[in-house]
Coordinates of C-alpha atoms in Angstrom, one line a residue:
Chain A
M1 CA 149.7 97.3 71.6
K2 CA 147.6 100.0 70.4
K3 CA 145.1 98.2 72.5
K4 CA 146.9 98.5 75.7
V5 CA 147.2 102.1 74.8
I6 CA 143.8 102.6 74.9
L7 CA 142.9 100.2 77.8
I8 CA 145.6 102.2 80.3
L9 CA 144.0 106.0 78.8
W10 CA 140.3 104.0 79.9
L11 CA 142.0 103.0 83.3
L12 CA 143.8 106.7 83.6
I13 CA 140.2 108.7 83.0
G14 CA 138.9 106.5 85.8
L15 CA 141.6 107.3 88.4
G16 CA 140.9 110.7 87.2
V17 CA 136.5 111.0 87.9
I18 CA 137.7 109.4 91.3
A19 CA 139.9 111.7 92.1
I20 CA 137.2 115.3 90.7
Y21 CA 134.3 112.5 92.4
L22 CA 136.6 113.1 96.4
T23 CA 137.3 116.2 95.8
V24 CA 134.7 118.4 93.9
G25 CA 133.5 121.1 96.2
E26 CA 136.5 121.1 98.4
P27 CA 135.4 119.1 101.4
N28 CA 137.0 118.4 104.6
K29 CA 138.6 115.3 105.3
N30 CA 136.2 114.2 107.7
I31 CA 133.0 114.8 104.6
I32 CA 135.9 113.0 102.3
I33 CA 136.0 110.2 104.7
Q34 CA 132.4 109.6 106.4
V35 CA 130.3 110.5 102.9
R36 CA 132.1 111.0 99.9
I37 CA 133.9 107.0 100.4
P38 CA 131.2 105.7 101.2
R39 CA 128.8 106.9 98.3
L40 CA 132.2 106.3 95.6
L41 CA 131.9 102.8 96.7
L42 CA 128.3 101.8 96.3
T43 CA 128.7 103.9 92.9
L44 CA 131.3 102.0 91.8
F45 CA 130.2 98.6 92.9
T46 CA 126.5 99.2 92.0
G47 CA 128.1 100.1 88.1
M48 CA 130.4 97.3 88.0
A49 CA 127.8 95.1 89.1
L50 CA 125.1 95.9 86.4
A51 CA 127.2 96.1 83.9
G52 CA 129.7 93.2 84.7
I53 CA 125.9 91.3 84.8
G54 CA 124.5 92.6 82.5
S55 CA 126.7 90.7 79.5
I56 CA 126.9 87.8 81.4
Y57 CA 122.5 87.9 80.7
Q58 CA 123.0 88.5 76.8
L59 CA 125.6 86.0 76.2
M60 CA 123.5 83.4 78.7
L61 CA 120.5 84.3 77.6
A62 CA 120.9 84.8 74.2
N63 CA 118.5 88.2 74.0
P64 CA 120.6 91.0 73.5
L65 CA 118.0 93.4 75.1
A66 CA 119.0 91.0 78.3
E67 CA 119.5 93.3 81.3
P68 CA 119.6 92.6 84.9
Y69 CA 116.3 94.3 86.0
I70 CA 114.7 92.1 83.2
L71 CA 114.6 88.9 85.1
G72 CA 112.2 90.5 87.5
I73 CA 114.7 90.5 90.3
S74 CA 114.5 94.2 90.6
S75 CA 111.4 95.3 91.0
G76 CA 111.0 92.5 94.1
S77 CA 113.5 93.8 95.1
A78 CA 112.3 97.2 95.1
F79 CA 109.4 96.6 96.6
G80 CA 110.5 95.0 99.2
S81 CA 112.2 98.3 99.9
I82 CA 109.5 100.1 99.4
L83 CA 107.3 98.3 102.1
L84 CA 109.1 98.7 104.6
G85 CA 110.1 102.4 103.5
I86 CA 106.4 103.1 103.7
S87 CA 106.0 101.5 107.1
G88 CA 108.2 103.8 108.9
L89 CA 111.4 101.6 109.0
V90 CA 113.5 103.5 106.6
V91 CA 116.5 102.0 107.8
L92 CA 115.0 98.6 107.2
M93 CA 114.5 99.3 103.8
P94 CA 118.1 97.7 102.5
L95 CA 116.8 94.5 103.8
G96 CA 113.5 94.6 102.5
G97 CA 115.0 95.0 99.1
F98 CA 117.1 91.9 99.9
I99 CA 114.2 89.6 101.4
G100 CA 112.1 91.2 98.1
A101 CA 115.2 90.0 95.7
C102 CA 115.6 86.4 96.8
F103 CA 111.6 85.7 96.8
T104 CA 111.4 87.1 93.3
M105 CA 115.0 84.9 92.4
L106 CA 113.2 81.7 94.1
L107 CA 109.9 82.3 92.1
V108 CA 111.3 83.4 88.7
W109 CA 113.5 80.2 88.8
K110 CA 110.9 77.6 89.9
L111 CA 108.1 79.1 87.1
A112 CA 111.1 78.7 84.1
H113 CA 111.2 75.2 84.8
Q114 CA 109.2 73.2 83.2
K115 CA 108.1 69.1 84.0
G116 CA 112.1 69.9 86.2
R117 CA 113.7 71.3 82.6
F118 CA 115.0 74.4 82.6
D119 CA 114.0 76.3 79.5
K120 CA 115.9 80.0 78.6
S121 CA 112.7 81.8 77.1
R122 CA 109.9 80.2 80.6
L123 CA 113.2 82.2 82.3
L124 CA 112.3 85.4 80.5
I125 CA 109.2 84.9 80.4
A126 CA 108.6 84.6 84.0
G127 CA 111.6 87.3 84.4
V128 CA 108.8 90.2 82.9
I129 CA 105.8 88.9 84.6
A130 CA 107.3 88.7 88.0
G131 CA 108.9 92.7 87.0
M132 CA 105.4 93.9 86.2
F133 CA 103.6 92.6 89.2
F134 CA 105.8 93.9 92.1
S135 CA 105.8 97.3 89.5
A136 CA 102.1 97.2 89.9
G137 CA 102.4 96.7 93.7
I138 CA 105.6 99.5 93.8
S139 CA 102.5 102.1 91.5
L140 CA 99.2 100.9 94.1
I141 CA 101.9 102.2 96.8
M142 CA 102.8 104.9 95.5
Y143 CA 99.3 105.8 94.5
L144 CA 97.3 104.9 98.1
Y145 CA 101.1 106.6 99.8
Q146 CA 101.4 109.8 98.3
K147 CA 103.1 111.3 101.3
D148 CA 105.6 109.2 100.2
T149 CA 106.4 110.0 97.5
A150 CA 110.0 111.0 97.3
L151 CA 110.9 107.4 98.6
I152 CA 109.5 106.3 96.2
L153 CA 111.5 108.1 93.3
G154 CA 114.6 107.7 95.1
T155 CA 114.1 103.9 95.0
L156 CA 112.9 103.6 91.5
M157 CA 115.4 106.3 90.0
G158 CA 118.2 105.4 91.6
N159 CA 119.2 106.9 94.8
L160 CA 123.7 106.9 95.5
G161 CA 123.3 109.0 98.4
H162 CA 122.6 106.2 101.1
I163 CA 122.9 107.5 104.4
F164 CA 125.4 104.8 106.0
T165 CA 124.9 104.5 110.4
S166 CA 128.3 103.2 111.8
S167 CA 126.9 99.4 112.1
E168 CA 124.8 99.3 108.9
W169 CA 128.4 100.7 107.1
V170 CA 130.1 97.3 108.5
F171 CA 127.6 95.8 107.1
F172 CA 127.2 96.9 104.2
L173 CA 131.7 96.5 103.7
I174 CA 130.8 92.9 104.1
L175 CA 128.0 92.3 101.7
L176 CA 130.3 94.4 99.7
V177 CA 133.5 91.5 100.6
V178 CA 130.8 89.1 99.4
S179 CA 129.5 90.7 95.9
F180 CA 133.1 91.3 95.2
A181 CA 134.1 88.3 95.2
I182 CA 130.7 86.7 93.5
L183 CA 131.8 89.3 90.6
I184 CA 135.0 87.4 90.6
Y185 CA 134.1 84.1 90.9
L186 CA 131.6 85.0 87.7
Y187 CA 134.9 86.1 86.1
F188 CA 136.5 82.9 86.1
K189 CA 133.3 81.7 84.6
S190 CA 133.5 83.3 81.6
T191 CA 134.8 80.5 78.9
A192 CA 132.0 78.5 80.7
I193 CA 129.4 80.6 79.3
D194 CA 130.5 81.3 76.5
I195 CA 130.7 78.0 75.2
L196 CA 127.3 77.8 77.2
S197 CA 125.4 80.2 74.4
G198 CA 127.5 78.1 71.9
G199 CA 124.3 75.9 73.2
D200 CA 123.5 73.2 75.4
L201 CA 124.3 69.9 74.2
Y202 CA 127.4 71.3 72.7
A203 CA 128.4 72.5 76.3
A204 CA 128.0 69.4 77.9
S205 CA 130.1 67.6 75.2
L206 CA 132.2 69.7 76.0
G207 CA 132.2 68.3 80.0
I208 CA 130.2 71.2 81.5
N209 CA 127.4 71.0 83.9
V210 CA 124.9 73.4 81.7
L211 CA 122.6 72.7 85.2
A212 CA 124.4 73.2 87.8
L213 CA 126.2 76.5 86.0
R214 CA 123.6 78.2 85.2
R215 CA 121.8 77.5 88.1
Q216 CA 125.0 79.0 90.5
I217 CA 125.1 82.0 87.7
F218 CA 121.3 82.4 88.8
I219 CA 121.4 82.4 92.2
L220 CA 124.9 84.3 92.6
T221 CA 123.9 87.3 90.0
S222 CA 120.7 87.5 91.9
I223 CA 122.6 88.1 95.4
V224 CA 124.6 90.8 93.7
I225 CA 121.7 92.7 92.0
G226 CA 119.7 92.1 95.5
I227 CA 122.6 94.2 97.2
S228 CA 122.6 96.6 94.7
V229 CA 119.0 97.4 94.8
S230 CA 118.6 97.8 98.1
Y231 CA 120.9 100.4 99.1
A232 CA 120.7 102.1 95.2
G233 CA 117.8 101.3 94.0
I234 CA 116.9 100.4 90.5
I235 CA 119.6 102.4 88.1
G236 CA 118.3 101.7 84.7
F237 CA 120.4 102.0 81.3
V238 CA 124.2 100.7 82.9
G239 CA 123.0 96.8 82.4
L240 CA 122.0 97.1 79.1
I241 CA 123.9 99.7 77.3
I242 CA 127.2 99.0 79.0
S243 CA 128.7 95.9 78.0
H244 CA 126.9 96.9 73.7
I245 CA 129.6 99.5 73.8
V246 CA 132.1 97.2 75.2
R247 CA 131.5 94.2 72.5
Y248 CA 131.8 97.0 69.7
F249 CA 135.2 97.7 70.9
V250 CA 135.8 93.8 71.7
P251 CA 133.2 91.6 69.1
S252 CA 133.8 88.4 71.3
G253 CA 136.0 86.6 74.1
Q254 CA 133.1 86.7 77.6
K255 CA 136.8 87.3 79.3
K256 CA 137.8 90.4 77.8
I257 CA 134.2 92.2 78.0
Y258 CA 133.3 90.8 81.2
L259 CA 136.1 92.9 82.6
L260 CA 136.0 95.7 80.3
S261 CA 132.2 95.8 81.3
L262 CA 133.1 95.7 84.9
L263 CA 135.3 98.5 84.5
S264 CA 133.6 100.7 82.3
G265 CA 130.0 100.7 84.2
G266 CA 131.6 101.9 87.5
I267 CA 133.3 104.4 85.8
F268 CA 130.4 105.5 84.3
L269 CA 127.9 105.3 87.2
L270 CA 130.7 107.4 88.6
A271 CA 130.5 109.8 86.1
C272 CA 127.4 110.7 85.8
D273 CA 127.0 110.5 89.6
L274 CA 129.0 113.2 89.5
V275 CA 126.7 115.0 86.5
A276 CA 124.4 114.1 88.6
K277 CA 124.9 116.1 91.8
Q278 CA 126.6 118.9 90.5
L279 CA 124.7 120.2 87.1
L280 CA 121.9 121.6 89.0
A281 CA 121.5 122.9 92.8
I282 CA 118.7 120.0 93.6
E283 CA 120.4 116.7 93.1
L284 CA 119.1 114.4 90.2
P285 CA 117.9 111.1 90.7
V286 CA 121.1 109.5 88.6
G287 CA 119.1 107.0 86.6
I288 CA 117.8 109.9 84.2
I289 CA 121.6 111.4 83.9
T290 CA 122.4 107.5 82.8
A291 CA 119.9 107.1 80.2
F292 CA 120.9 111.5 78.8
I293 CA 124.5 110.5 78.4
G294 CA 124.0 106.8 77.6
C295 CA 121.4 106.8 75.1
P296 CA 123.2 109.6 72.5
F297 CA 125.9 107.9 72.4
F298 CA 125.0 104.8 71.9
M299 CA 123.0 106.2 68.9
W300 CA 126.0 107.5 67.6
L301 CA 128.0 104.3 68.3
L302 CA 125.1 101.8 66.0
L303 CA 125.0 105.4 63.3
K304 CA 128.8 104.7 63.1
K305 CA 128.8 101.5 63.0
Q306 CA 126.3 101.4 59.5
S307 CA 128.7 104.2 58.0
Chain B
M1 CA 57.6 106.2 64.2
K2 CA 55.2 108.8 66.2
K3 CA 55.0 106.6 68.9
T4 CA 58.9 106.4 69.9
L5 CA 59.0 110.2 69.3
I6 CA 56.1 110.9 71.4
L7 CA 58.4 108.6 74.1
S8 CA 61.3 109.9 74.1
V9 CA 59.9 113.5 74.5
L10 CA 58.6 112.2 77.6
I11 CA 61.9 110.3 79.1
V12 CA 63.9 113.7 78.5
M13 CA 61.2 115.5 80.6
A14 CA 61.0 112.8 83.2
F15 CA 64.7 113.7 83.4
V16 CA 64.3 117.6 83.2
F17 CA 61.9 117.2 85.9
A18 CA 64.2 115.5 87.9
C19 CA 67.0 117.4 87.9
K20 CA 64.6 120.2 88.8
Q21 CA 63.7 118.9 92.0
T22 CA 67.3 118.2 93.1
D23 CA 68.3 121.7 92.3
K24 CA 65.5 122.7 94.3
K25 CA 67.2 121.4 97.0
Q26 CA 68.5 124.4 99.5
K27 CA 72.4 124.1 99.7
Q28 CA 73.2 124.0 103.2
G29 CA 76.6 123.4 105.1
I30 CA 80.4 123.6 104.7
V31 CA 82.3 120.7 103.0
V32 CA 86.4 120.8 104.1
L33 CA 89.0 119.0 102.1
S34 CA 91.6 121.1 103.7
P35 CA 92.5 119.8 107.7
E36 CA 94.2 123.4 107.9
I37 CA 90.8 125.4 106.9
A38 CA 89.1 122.8 108.4
E39 CA 91.1 124.1 112.2
I40 CA 90.4 128.3 110.8
I41 CA 86.7 127.3 110.4
C42 CA 86.6 126.0 114.2
A43 CA 88.6 128.4 115.6
L44 CA 86.1 130.9 114.1
D45 CA 83.2 128.9 116.3
A46 CA 81.7 127.4 113.4
E47 CA 82.4 124.4 113.7
D48 CA 78.7 123.5 113.5
E49 CA 78.0 124.7 110.2
I50 CA 80.8 121.8 109.2
T51 CA 79.4 119.0 107.5
G52 CA 81.9 116.7 105.7
I53 CA 85.5 116.3 105.8
T54 CA 88.1 114.6 104.6
A55 CA 90.3 111.8 106.8
E56 CA 92.9 114.1 107.4
C57 CA 91.0 117.1 108.8
N58 CA 91.9 115.6 112.5
Y59 CA 92.0 118.7 114.5
P60 CA 89.9 119.9 116.4
P61 CA 89.2 116.4 117.4
S62 CA 85.4 116.6 117.6
L63 CA 84.9 116.5 114.1
K64 CA 85.4 113.0 114.0
D65 CA 81.9 112.5 113.8
K66 CA 81.2 114.5 111.0
K67 CA 81.1 112.6 107.2
V68 CA 84.4 111.7 105.7
V69 CA 84.3 112.4 101.4
G70 CA 87.2 110.8 100.8
S71 CA 91.0 111.5 101.4
F72 CA 93.2 114.7 101.2
S73 CA 94.3 113.7 97.4
K74 CA 91.6 111.2 96.9
I75 CA 87.9 112.8 97.3
N76 CA 84.2 110.8 96.8
L77 CA 82.5 113.3 94.8
E78 CA 79.3 111.3 95.1
S79 CA 79.4 111.7 98.9
I80 CA 79.9 115.7 98.1
L81 CA 76.7 115.5 96.1
A82 CA 75.1 113.9 98.8
L83 CA 75.9 116.6 101.5
N84 CA 74.4 119.5 98.6
P85 CA 77.3 121.8 100.5
K86 CA 76.6 125.9 99.9
Y87 CA 80.9 125.9 100.3
I88 CA 83.5 123.7 99.5
F89 CA 86.9 124.8 101.0
C90 CA 89.9 123.2 99.4
S91 CA 93.4 123.4 99.5
S92 CA 96.0 123.7 96.2
L93 CA 98.1 121.2 94.7
E94 CA 96.9 118.3 94.0
Q95 CA 93.5 119.8 94.8
E96 CA 93.2 121.6 92.3
G97 CA 92.2 119.4 89.7
M98 CA 88.7 118.8 92.2
A99 CA 88.1 122.3 92.8
S100 CA 87.8 123.1 88.9
D101 CA 85.3 119.7 89.2
L102 CA 83.5 121.2 91.6
R103 CA 82.8 124.2 90.4
N104 CA 81.4 122.8 87.2
L105 CA 78.7 121.0 89.5
G106 CA 77.2 124.2 90.3
F107 CA 79.1 124.8 93.6
Q108 CA 80.7 127.7 95.5
V109 CA 84.7 126.3 96.2
E110 CA 87.1 128.7 98.1
V111 CA 90.6 127.9 97.0
I112 CA 92.5 128.6 100.3
Y113 CA 95.7 127.5 100.2
P114 CA 97.9 130.3 102.9
E115 CA 101.8 129.8 102.3
S116 CA 102.8 132.5 104.8
I117 CA 101.7 133.6 108.6
S118 CA 100.6 136.7 106.7
E119 CA 98.8 134.9 104.3
M120 CA 97.0 132.5 107.2
L121 CA 95.8 135.8 108.7
A122 CA 94.7 137.0 105.5
A123 CA 92.6 133.9 104.9
I124 CA 91.5 134.5 108.4
E125 CA 89.9 137.2 107.6
R126 CA 88.1 135.3 104.1
I127 CA 86.9 132.7 105.7
G128 CA 85.0 135.4 108.4
I129 CA 83.5 137.2 105.6
L130 CA 82.2 133.7 103.9
L131 CA 80.9 132.6 106.2
D132 CA 79.7 135.4 108.4
R133 CA 81.7 135.2 111.2
K134 CA 83.8 138.8 110.7
D135 CA 84.1 139.9 114.5
E136 CA 85.1 136.3 115.8
A137 CA 88.3 136.9 112.3
M138 CA 89.4 140.2 113.9
N139 CA 89.6 138.5 117.1
L140 CA 91.2 136.3 116.0
V141 CA 93.8 138.3 114.1
S142 CA 94.6 140.9 116.2
R143 CA 95.0 137.8 119.0
L144 CA 97.1 136.5 117.0
S145 CA 99.1 139.5 115.8
R146 CA 99.5 140.1 119.4
E147 CA 101.1 137.2 119.9
L148 CA 103.3 136.8 116.8
E149 CA 104.7 140.6 117.8
A150 CA 105.5 138.9 121.8
I151 CA 107.2 136.2 120.3
K152 CA 109.0 138.3 117.7
Q153 CA 109.9 140.7 120.4
N154 CA 111.0 138.1 122.6
S155 CA 113.6 136.9 119.8
R156 CA 115.1 140.0 119.2
G157 CA 118.8 140.5 120.2
K158 CA 119.4 136.8 121.0
A159 CA 121.8 134.3 119.3
H160 CA 120.0 132.2 116.6
P161 CA 120.7 128.9 116.9
K162 CA 121.8 126.9 113.5
V163 CA 118.3 124.8 112.6
Y164 CA 118.1 121.6 110.5
L165 CA 114.8 120.2 109.9
E166 CA 114.9 116.9 108.6
I167 CA 111.7 115.9 107.0
Y168 CA 112.8 113.1 104.4
R169 CA 115.6 110.7 105.1
N170 CA 115.7 108.3 101.9
P171 CA 116.8 110.8 100.2
L172 CA 117.5 113.5 102.4
M173 CA 114.8 116.8 102.5
S174 CA 114.3 119.7 104.0
V175 CA 112.4 123.4 103.8
S176 CA 113.6 126.7 102.6
D177 CA 112.7 129.5 104.4
A178 CA 110.1 129.8 101.7
S179 CA 108.2 127.3 103.6
F180 CA 105.9 128.0 106.2
I181 CA 107.4 125.9 108.5
G182 CA 110.8 127.4 107.6
E183 CA 109.1 130.8 108.2
L184 CA 108.3 129.5 112.6
I185 CA 111.3 128.5 112.1
E186 CA 112.8 132.3 111.8
T187 CA 110.3 134.0 113.7
A188 CA 110.9 131.9 116.1
G189 CA 114.3 132.9 116.4
G190 CA 115.9 130.0 114.7
D191 CA 118.1 130.2 111.8
N192 CA 117.7 127.7 109.4
I193 CA 120.3 126.5 107.9
F194 CA 118.7 126.1 104.1
P195 CA 117.4 129.5 103.7
T196 CA 116.5 128.9 99.8
L197 CA 116.2 125.7 98.2
E198 CA 114.3 125.1 94.6
R199 CA 111.3 124.0 96.0
D200 CA 109.9 124.4 100.0
Y201 CA 110.5 121.6 100.3
A202 CA 113.1 120.0 98.5
R203 CA 116.0 117.3 98.7
V204 CA 119.4 118.3 100.4
N205 CA 123.0 117.0 100.1
P206 CA 123.9 115.2 103.3
E207 CA 127.3 117.4 102.9
A208 CA 125.9 120.3 102.6
V209 CA 124.2 119.7 106.6
I210 CA 127.3 118.6 108.0
S211 CA 129.3 121.1 106.5
A212 CA 126.7 124.0 107.7
N213 CA 126.9 122.6 111.8
P214 CA 123.5 123.1 112.7
D215 CA 123.0 123.5 116.5
I216 CA 119.2 121.7 116.9
M217 CA 118.3 119.3 114.5
I218 CA 113.8 118.8 114.3
C219 CA 114.0 115.0 112.9
Y220 CA 110.6 114.2 111.2
S221 CA 112.3 112.0 109.2
Q222 CA 110.9 108.6 111.3
D223 CA 115.1 108.2 112.0
T224 CA 115.4 107.1 115.7
L225 CA 117.9 108.8 117.7
E226 CA 120.5 105.5 118.0
N227 CA 120.8 106.1 114.1
I228 CA 120.8 109.3 113.5
I229 CA 124.1 109.9 116.2
N230 CA 125.6 106.8 114.4
R231 CA 125.0 108.3 111.0
K232 CA 128.8 108.2 109.3
G233 CA 130.3 111.7 109.1
W234 CA 127.5 113.5 111.4
Q235 CA 129.3 112.9 114.6
N236 CA 130.7 116.1 115.2
I237 CA 127.6 118.2 114.4
P238 CA 126.9 120.2 117.5
A239 CA 123.2 119.6 117.2
I240 CA 124.3 115.5 117.4
K241 CA 127.4 115.9 119.6
N242 CA 124.7 118.1 122.0
R243 CA 122.1 115.8 122.1
R244 CA 119.6 118.6 120.8
I245 CA 117.5 116.4 118.6
Y246 CA 114.3 117.1 118.4
F247 CA 111.9 114.3 117.4
E248 CA 107.4 114.2 116.5
R249 CA 106.9 113.5 120.4
D250 CA 108.9 116.4 120.9
I251 CA 106.6 118.9 118.9
N252 CA 103.3 117.4 117.2
P253 CA 104.5 119.1 113.6
D254 CA 100.9 119.5 113.0
I255 CA 101.0 122.6 115.4
I256 CA 104.3 124.0 112.9
Q257 CA 103.9 122.5 109.7
R258 CA 100.1 123.4 109.1
A259 CA 98.9 127.2 108.4
T260 CA 96.2 127.3 111.2
P261 CA 95.8 129.7 114.4
R262 CA 98.0 127.0 116.7
C263 CA 101.2 127.7 114.9
V264 CA 101.8 130.6 117.5
E265 CA 102.2 127.6 120.0
G266 CA 103.9 125.7 117.4
M267 CA 106.3 128.8 117.5
K268 CA 106.5 129.1 121.3
V269 CA 107.6 125.2 121.2
L270 CA 110.3 126.0 119.1
A271 CA 111.0 129.4 121.3
N272 CA 111.5 126.9 123.7
I273 CA 113.6 125.1 122.1
F274 CA 115.7 127.9 121.0
A275 CA 115.9 129.1 124.8
S276 CA 117.2 126.2 125.8
W277 CA 120.2 126.0 123.7
Q278 CA 120.3 129.6 124.3
N279 CA 121.0 129.4 127.8
E280 CA 123.5 126.7 127.5
Q281 CA 126.0 129.2 125.8

């Protein structure tokens, strides 16, 4: 009963944040529909995807430090979009991001196998190495093209203010539908992921095709992360901490954890973007706000748990 | 022991002697690290004295025959040392660190970074004095002041179009009145929609652009006309509805972004753009 009340309260807070997000500063109808709602959708989607996938990775890789960016997909994606951005093809940046994500995904997946056998640690190491490689590539671009620093920082620190053209918007909506379909599909895989976390042998003995499941999750999540980084850049912290905070309240049961992570990630990022836009006259990169709000909160949670 | 001592003294003396040799060489010529100052120096008829430039110094075009000592932010110290110039002219910003390094090496470094039209005129006079081109500088300054006055006179009493200048698309960035380019827009008879920003060049909110309803848009963000007119929510902006969007091909960024004598040409182009808007009102 008490849990339900908290959930409803949380949902109401979410709706409140959405309402404030859309109406703060007395915008006219045109601005609400054409600018705010697209940004709202992008923000909600990004927050949900990061937090939800974060919770899956932490369980699947049996590593509390795992997050959507740990497999290098984000750096590959950012590298791709920055590369197109500095070549003057600013409009095509999301495409570059997506190609970068797919390429990194294939590379890391290939590296994660040894003689055809998948290895969890190999996957992590391959992801980290790929991430470092592309980060170095981004640093090189930043060093060589200093006049494009704004663009590069926008991608590295998160930029939810993507300006859509009409055709791009339709395209993005299609991607959004695909992404949400994937996120919903992953929800139904929660039980299987839960079982998988008990070990490959155990899962296989229960009739789960471990290899296929893992490949499926890896590919599907990479696609969603690729789409998110392509449009919003890299927004740290959400993917790591939200699911930990959720686990603090709901210790087990991936189904519930996943769902709550999706919900909380969306609301949290929305609230952070609101702060980022309103705190100072100049808009702050949202990635800084997520860390500034989330880290102290998480530290407080850790301290509370100790006592 | 004694031998080693004598030997080391000899080596040290050899070094000292060698150093003196280079020091004796007469310092001559000018190395210019900033494209703005290169333009001013050439406008003062001192192009012949320039021995080294940076890759960005592209005007006047004849500068391309000069030795390049690096780019604006990555300067090759050794090539400057090899040229052994009498003066080094550099800009502020990221060149400041380099300026103090060069000063420590005994060069005369002049940091000139005009941020307004009046500072640019002052810079011309200062460079004129330094390079012994006082008369040329005075003539140039008085000619520019005359033309400036004419431009101001011309815009007086006319309606001022609201101008939005986009220097970056992702994230969206524009300029404030405090920037050089902002001052040119205002002087040429336009009304910059972002009079105050946190910095001269700063990130702006797309909603603010839509609400400001600019009449004219100058786009230096490498976006295409097709994309701009299709941006969500931008259709009702007068500049976009009436296709008053100007790109680099319409107005060369160098003549309004650089604080050089050419900015007068830039203001004339701007005034023409504004006039075509005024004629339709």
